[in-house]
Amino acid sequence: SAVISQKPSRDICQRGTSLTIQCQVDSQVTMMFWYRQQPGQSLTLIATANQGSEATYESGFVIDKFPISRPNLTFSTLTVSNMSPEDSSIYLCSVETGQETQYFGPGTRLLVL
Amino acid sequence: QKEVEQNSGPLSVPEGAIASLNCTYSDRGSQSFFWYRQYSGKSPELIMFIYSNGDKEDGRFTAQLNKASQYVSLLIRDSQPSDSATYLCAVRNFGGYQKVTFGIGTKLQVIP
């Protein structure tokens, strides 16, 4: 497995602002992902963070709203831009190690007022 | 039709009983199956993965896979109050890199 940290762990933001979430892993990993988990719902994949190239976004998610950086094999950021109350959610970073298994960071709990 | 279906529960079982959690999936090309446990306010934690038809046991946990019926289950023997959590079923398709799709999760309550 891998040790994953996320910052911030929680935040309360105003409508129209942006928040950048950081994800740090204790070892180099090829695959890093960003998920959203809204209350009472399952995990939804936002995008795959690719090292050295643009992220791969899932249907319904766009780069202008959720820009992602992946400068190296241990770090990634997700920005939630121009936030609205509908963006209130838990945002999770995950990494894939051997045997195609994914491990999750502790999550960032975001509330947009 | 949802890609990965689970009963959201809650499923209540008495302490010491066997808890049976079920999951069905729609894509016959699915090859890898995972169970995650998520405590309230925490992130998902991998419990088990299974690739082949049949049973896979790890301590008190047994994962069962039936690809013909597109069905995967998780049995928890000797359930403990500490097992009370939401259990997420996740499925990955075959061929190259395919994303993992998660079910909504089943909330398990173990009653002391």
JSON list of C-alpha atoms in Angstrom, two decimals, chain A:
[
{"chain": "A", "resi": 1, "resn": "SER", "atom": "CA", "xyz": [0.00, 0.00, 0.00]},
{"chain": "A", "resi": 2, "resn": "ALA", "atom": "CA", "xyz": [0.95, 3.68, 0.04]},
{"chain": "A", "resi": 3, "resn": "VAL", "atom": "CA", "xyz": [0.71, 6.48, 2.59]},
{"chain": "A", "resi": 4, "resn": "ILE", "atom": "CA", "xyz": [-1.31, 9.33, 1.14]},
{"chain": "A", "resi": 5, "resn": "SER", "atom": "CA", "xyz": [-1.87, 12.75, 2.63]},
{"chain": "A", "resi": 6, "resn": "GLN", "atom": "CA", "xyz": [-4.22, 15.51, 1.52]},
{"chain": "A", "resi": 7, "resn": "LYS", "atom": "CA", "xyz": [-4.35, 19.19, 2.34]},
{"chain": "A", "resi": 8, "resn": "PRO", "atom": "CA", "xyz": [-6.53, 20.80, 3.48]},
{"chain": "A", "resi": 9, "resn": "SER", "atom": "CA", "xyz": [-8.54, 18.21, 5.37]},
{"chain": "A", "resi": 10, "resn": "ARG", "atom": "CA", "xyz": [-11.57, 20.49, 5.33]},
{"chain": "A", "resi": 11, "resn": "ASP", "atom": "CA", "xyz": [-12.51, 23.99, 4.28]},
{"chain": "A", "resi": 12, "resn": "ILE", "atom": "CA", "xyz": [-15.45, 26.34, 4.14]},
{"chain": "A", "resi": 13, "resn": "CYS", "atom": "CA", "xyz": [-15.41, 28.58, 1.09]},
{"chain": "A", "resi": 14, "resn": "GLN", "atom": "CA", "xyz": [-17.47, 31.36, -0.38]},
{"chain": "A", "resi": 15, "resn": "ARG", "atom": "CA", "xyz": [-19.34, 31.06, -3.63]},
{"chain": "A", "resi": 16, "resn": "GLY", "atom": "CA", "xyz": [-17.27, 32.14, -6.64]},
{"chain": "A", "resi": 17, "resn": "THR", "atom": "CA", "xyz": [-13.88, 31.42, -5.10]},
{"chain": "A", "resi": 18, "resn": "SER", "atom": "CA", "xyz": [-11.45, 28.60, -5.90]},
{"chain": "A", "resi": 19, "resn": "LEU", "atom": "CA", "xyz": [-9.76, 26.01, -3.70]},
{"chain": "A", "resi": 20, "resn": "THR", "atom": "CA", "xyz": [-6.68, 23.94, -4.49]},
{"chain": "A", "resi": 21, "resn": "ILE", "atom": "CA", "xyz": [-6.36, 20.52, -2.86]},
{"chain": "A", "resi": 22, "resn": "GLN", "atom": "CA", "xyz": [-2.98, 18.86, -2.58]},
{"chain": "A", "resi": 23, "resn": "CYS", "atom": "CA", "xyz": [-2.26, 15.14, -2.61]},
{"chain": "A", "resi": 24, "resn": "GLN", "atom": "CA", "xyz": [1.13, 13.75, -1.56]},
{"chain": "A", "resi": 25, "resn": "VAL", "atom": "CA", "xyz": [2.20, 10.09, -1.70]},
{"chain": "A", "resi": 26, "resn": "ASP", "atom": "CA", "xyz": [5.16, 8.58, 0.14]},
{"chain": "A", "resi": 27, "resn": "SER", "atom": "CA", "xyz": [6.36, 6.63, -2.91]},
{"chain": "A", "resi": 28, "resn": "GLN", "atom": "CA", "xyz": [6.37, 7.03, -6.67]},
{"chain": "A", "resi": 29, "resn": "VAL", "atom": "CA", "xyz": [3.17, 5.83, -8.29]},
{"chain": "A", "resi": 30, "resn": "THR", "atom": "CA", "xyz": [2.15, 5.75, -11.91]},
{"chain": "A", "resi": 31, "resn": "MET", "atom": "CA", "xyz": [-1.57, 6.28, -11.52]},
{"chain": "A", "resi": 32, "resn": "MET", "atom": "CA", "xyz": [-3.22, 8.99, -9.43]},
{"chain": "A", "resi": 33, "resn": "PHE", "atom": "CA", "xyz": [-6.90, 9.80, -9.46]},
{"chain": "A", "resi": 34, "resn": "TRP", "atom": "CA", "xyz": [-9.33, 12.37, -8.12]},
{"chain": "A", "resi": 35, "resn": "TYR", "atom": "CA", "xyz": [-12.79, 11.38, -6.95]},
{"chain": "A", "resi": 36, "resn": "ARG", "atom": "CA", "xyz": [-15.80, 13.20, -5.56]},
{"chain": "A", "resi": 37, "resn": "GLN", "atom": "CA", "xyz": [-18.19, 11.73, -3.03]},
{"chain": "A", "resi": 38, "resn": "GLN", "atom": "CA", "xyz": [-21.34, 13.72, -2.50]},
{"chain": "A", "resi": 39, "resn": "PRO", "atom": "CA", "xyz": [-23.61, 13.04, 0.49]},
{"chain": "A", "resi": 40, "resn": "GLY", "atom": "CA", "xyz": [-25.43, 9.74, 0.15]},
{"chain": "A", "resi": 41, "resn": "GLN", "atom": "CA", "xyz": [-23.77, 8.98, -3.16]},
{"chain": "A", "resi": 42, "resn": "SER", "atom": "CA", "xyz": [-21.04, 6.75, -4.41]},
{"chain": "A", "resi": 43, "resn": "LEU", "atom": "CA", "xyz": [-17.54, 7.70, -5.44]},
{"chain": "A", "resi": 44, "resn": "THR", "atom": "CA", "xyz": [-17.44, 9.44, -8.80]},
{"chain": "A", "resi": 45, "resn": "LEU", "atom": "CA", "xyz": [-14.20, 9.65, -10.75]},
{"chain": "A", "resi": 46, "resn": "ILE", "atom": "CA", "xyz": [-13.38, 13.20, -11.77]},
{"chain": "A", "resi": 47, "resn": "ALA", "atom": "CA", "xyz": [-10.15, 12.58, -13.65]},
{"chain": "A", "resi": 48, "resn": "THR", "atom": "CA", "xyz": [-6.93, 10.63, -13.91]},
{"chain": "A", "resi": 49, "resn": "ALA", "atom": "CA", "xyz": [-3.91, 12.80, -13.13]},
{"chain": "A", "resi": 50, "resn": "ASN", "atom": "CA", "xyz": [-1.20, 12.06, -15.71]},
{"chain": "A", "resi": 51, "resn": "GLN", "atom": "CA", "xyz": [2.40, 12.91, -14.96]},
{"chain": "A", "resi": 52, "resn": "GLY", "atom": "CA", "xyz": [3.82, 15.28, -17.53]},
{"chain": "A", "resi": 53, "resn": "SER", "atom": "CA", "xyz": [0.64, 15.63, -19.56]},
{"chain": "A", "resi": 54, "resn": "GLU", "atom": "CA", "xyz": [-2.92, 16.87, -19.31]},
{"chain": "A", "resi": 55, "resn": "ALA", "atom": "CA", "xyz": [-5.32, 15.03, -17.02]},
{"chain": "A", "resi": 56, "resn": "THR", "atom": "CA", "xyz": [-7.91, 12.68, -18.47]},
{"chain": "A", "resi": 57, "resn": "TYR", "atom": "CA", "xyz": [-11.39, 13.86, -17.45]},
{"chain": "A", "resi": 58, "resn": "GLU", "atom": "CA", "xyz": [-14.52, 11.77, -17.09]},
{"chain": "A", "resi": 59, "resn": "SER", "atom": "CA", "xyz": [-17.80, 12.69, -18.69]},
{"chain": "A", "resi": 60, "resn": "GLY", "atom": "CA", "xyz": [-19.37, 15.63, -16.91]},
{"chain": "A", "resi": 61, "resn": "PHE", "atom": "CA", "xyz": [-16.10, 17.08, -15.64]},
{"chain": "A", "resi": 62, "resn": "VAL", "atom": "CA", "xyz": [-14.07, 19.73, -17.49]},
{"chain": "A", "resi": 63, "resn": "ILE", "atom": "CA", "xyz": [-10.62, 21.17, -17.11]},
{"chain": "A", "resi": 64, "resn": "ASP", "atom": "CA", "xyz": [-11.84, 24.74, -16.67]},
{"chain": "A", "resi": 65, "resn": "LYS", "atom": "CA", "xyz": [-13.81, 23.75, -13.58]},
{"chain": "A", "resi": 66, "resn": "PHE", "atom": "CA", "xyz": [-11.38, 21.16, -12.17]},
{"chain": "A", "resi": 67, "resn": "PRO", "atom": "CA", "xyz": [-7.83, 21.94, -13.33]},
{"chain": "A", "resi": 68, "resn": "ILE", "atom": "CA", "xyz": [-5.36, 19.27, -12.24]},
{"chain": "A", "resi": 69, "resn": "SER", "atom": "CA", "xyz": [-1.59, 19.30, -12.01]},
{"chain": "A", "resi": 70, "resn": "ARG", "atom": "CA", "xyz": [0.78, 16.32, -11.71]},
{"chain": "A", "resi": 71, "resn": "PRO", "atom": "CA", "xyz": [4.34, 17.66, -11.69]},
{"chain": "A", "resi": 72, "resn": "ASN", "atom": "CA", "xyz": [5.93, 14.38, -10.54]},
{"chain": "A", "resi": 73, "resn": "LEU", "atom": "CA", "xyz": [5.17, 10.81, -9.51]},
{"chain": "A", "resi": 74, "resn": "THR", "atom": "CA", "xyz": [4.38, 11.63, -5.86]},
{"chain": "A", "resi": 75, "resn": "PHE", "atom": "CA", "xyz": [2.29, 14.80, -6.00]},
{"chain": "A", "resi": 76, "resn": "SER", "atom": "CA", "xyz": [-0.89, 16.16, -7.58]},
{"chain": "A", "resi": 77, "resn": "THR", "atom": "CA", "xyz": [-3.28, 19.05, -7.08]},
{"chain": "A", "resi": 78, "resn": "LEU", "atom": "CA", "xyz": [-6.97, 19.48, -7.87]},
{"chain": "A", "resi": 79, "resn": "THR", "atom": "CA", "xyz": [-8.48, 22.95, -8.06]},
{"chain": "A", "resi": 80, "resn": "VAL", "atom": "CA", "xyz": [-12.20, 23.46, -7.71]},
{"chain": "A", "resi": 81, "resn": "SER", "atom": "CA", "xyz": [-12.86, 26.71, -9.56]},
{"chain": "A", "resi": 82, "resn": "ASN", "atom": "CA", "xyz": [-15.62, 29.29, -9.31]},
{"chain": "A", "resi": 83, "resn": "MET", "atom": "CA", "xyz": [-17.31, 27.26, -6.61]},
{"chain": "A", "resi": 84, "resn": "SER", "atom": "CA", "xyz": [-21.04, 26.99, -6.00]},
{"chain": "A", "resi": 85, "resn": "PRO", "atom": "CA", "xyz": [-22.90, 25.23, -3.17]},
{"chain": "A", "resi": 86, "resn": "GLU", "atom": "CA", "xyz": [-23.32, 22.24, -5.51]},
{"chain": "A", "resi": 87, "resn": "ASP", "atom": "CA", "xyz": [-19.55, 21.68, -5.25]},
{"chain": "A", "resi": 88, "resn": "SER", "atom": "CA", "xyz": [-19.88, 20.89, -1.54]},
{"chain": "A", "resi": 89, "resn": "SER", "atom": "CA", "xyz": [-18.54, 17.38, -1.30]},
{"chain": "A", "resi": 90, "resn": "ILE", "atom": "CA", "xyz": [-15.69, 15.19, -0.16]},
{"chain": "A", "resi": 91, "resn": "TYR", "atom": "CA", "xyz": [-12.80, 15.18, -2.62]},
{"chain": "A", "resi": 92, "resn": "LEU", "atom": "CA", "xyz": [-10.55, 12.13, -2.54]},
{"chain": "A", "resi": 93, "resn": "CYS", "atom": "CA", "xyz": [-7.19, 11.46, -4.06]},
{"chain": "A", "resi": 94, "resn": "SER", "atom": "CA", "xyz": [-6.31, 7.85, -4.80]},
{"chain": "A", "resi": 95, "resn": "VAL", "atom": "CA", "xyz": [-3.28, 6.00, -6.14]},
{"chain": "A", "resi": 96, "resn": "GLU", "atom": "CA", "xyz": [-2.91, 2.66, -7.81]},
{"chain": "A", "resi": 97, "resn": "THR", "atom": "CA", "xyz": [-0.21, 0.25, -6.75]},
{"chain": "A", "resi": 98, "resn": "GLY", "atom": "CA", "xyz": [0.44, -3.34, -7.75]},
{"chain": "A", "resi": 99, "resn": "GLN", "atom": "CA", "xyz": [-2.38, -5.76, -8.52]},
{"chain": "A", "resi": 100, "resn": "GLU", "atom": "CA", "xyz": [-4.50, -2.91, -9.85]},
{"chain": "A", "resi": 101, "resn": "THR", "atom": "CA", "xyz": [-5.62, -1.95, -6.36]},
{"chain": "A", "resi": 102, "resn": "GLN", "atom": "CA", "xyz": [-6.42, 1.63, -5.42]},
{"chain": "A", "resi": 103, "resn": "TYR", "atom": "CA", "xyz": [-5.74, 3.27, -2.10]},
{"chain": "A", "resi": 104, "resn": "PHE", "atom": "CA", "xyz": [-7.38, 6.48, -0.95]},
{"chain": "A", "resi": 105, "resn": "GLY", "atom": "CA", "xyz": [-6.17, 9.54, 0.85]},
{"chain": "A", "resi": 106, "resn": "PRO", "atom": "CA", "xyz": [-8.06, 10.85, 3.88]},
{"chain": "A", "resi": 107, "resn": "GLY", "atom": "CA", "xyz": [-10.16, 13.22, 1.80]},
{"chain": "A", "resi": 108, "resn": "THR", "atom": "CA", "xyz": [-10.93, 16.94, 1.78]},
{"chain": "A", "resi": 109, "resn": "ARG", "atom": "CA", "xyz": [-14.32, 17.98, 3.08]},
{"chain": "A", "resi": 110, "resn": "LEU", "atom": "CA", "xyz": [-15.49, 21.08, 1.25]},
{"chain": "A", "resi": 111, "resn": "LEU", "atom": "CA", "xyz": [-18.46, 23.23, 2.14]},
{"chain": "A", "resi": 112, "resn": "VAL", "atom": "CA", "xyz": [-19.38, 26.09, -0.17]},
{"chain": "A", "resi": 113, "resn": "LEU", "atom": "CA", "xyz": [-21.64, 28.80, 1.19]}
]
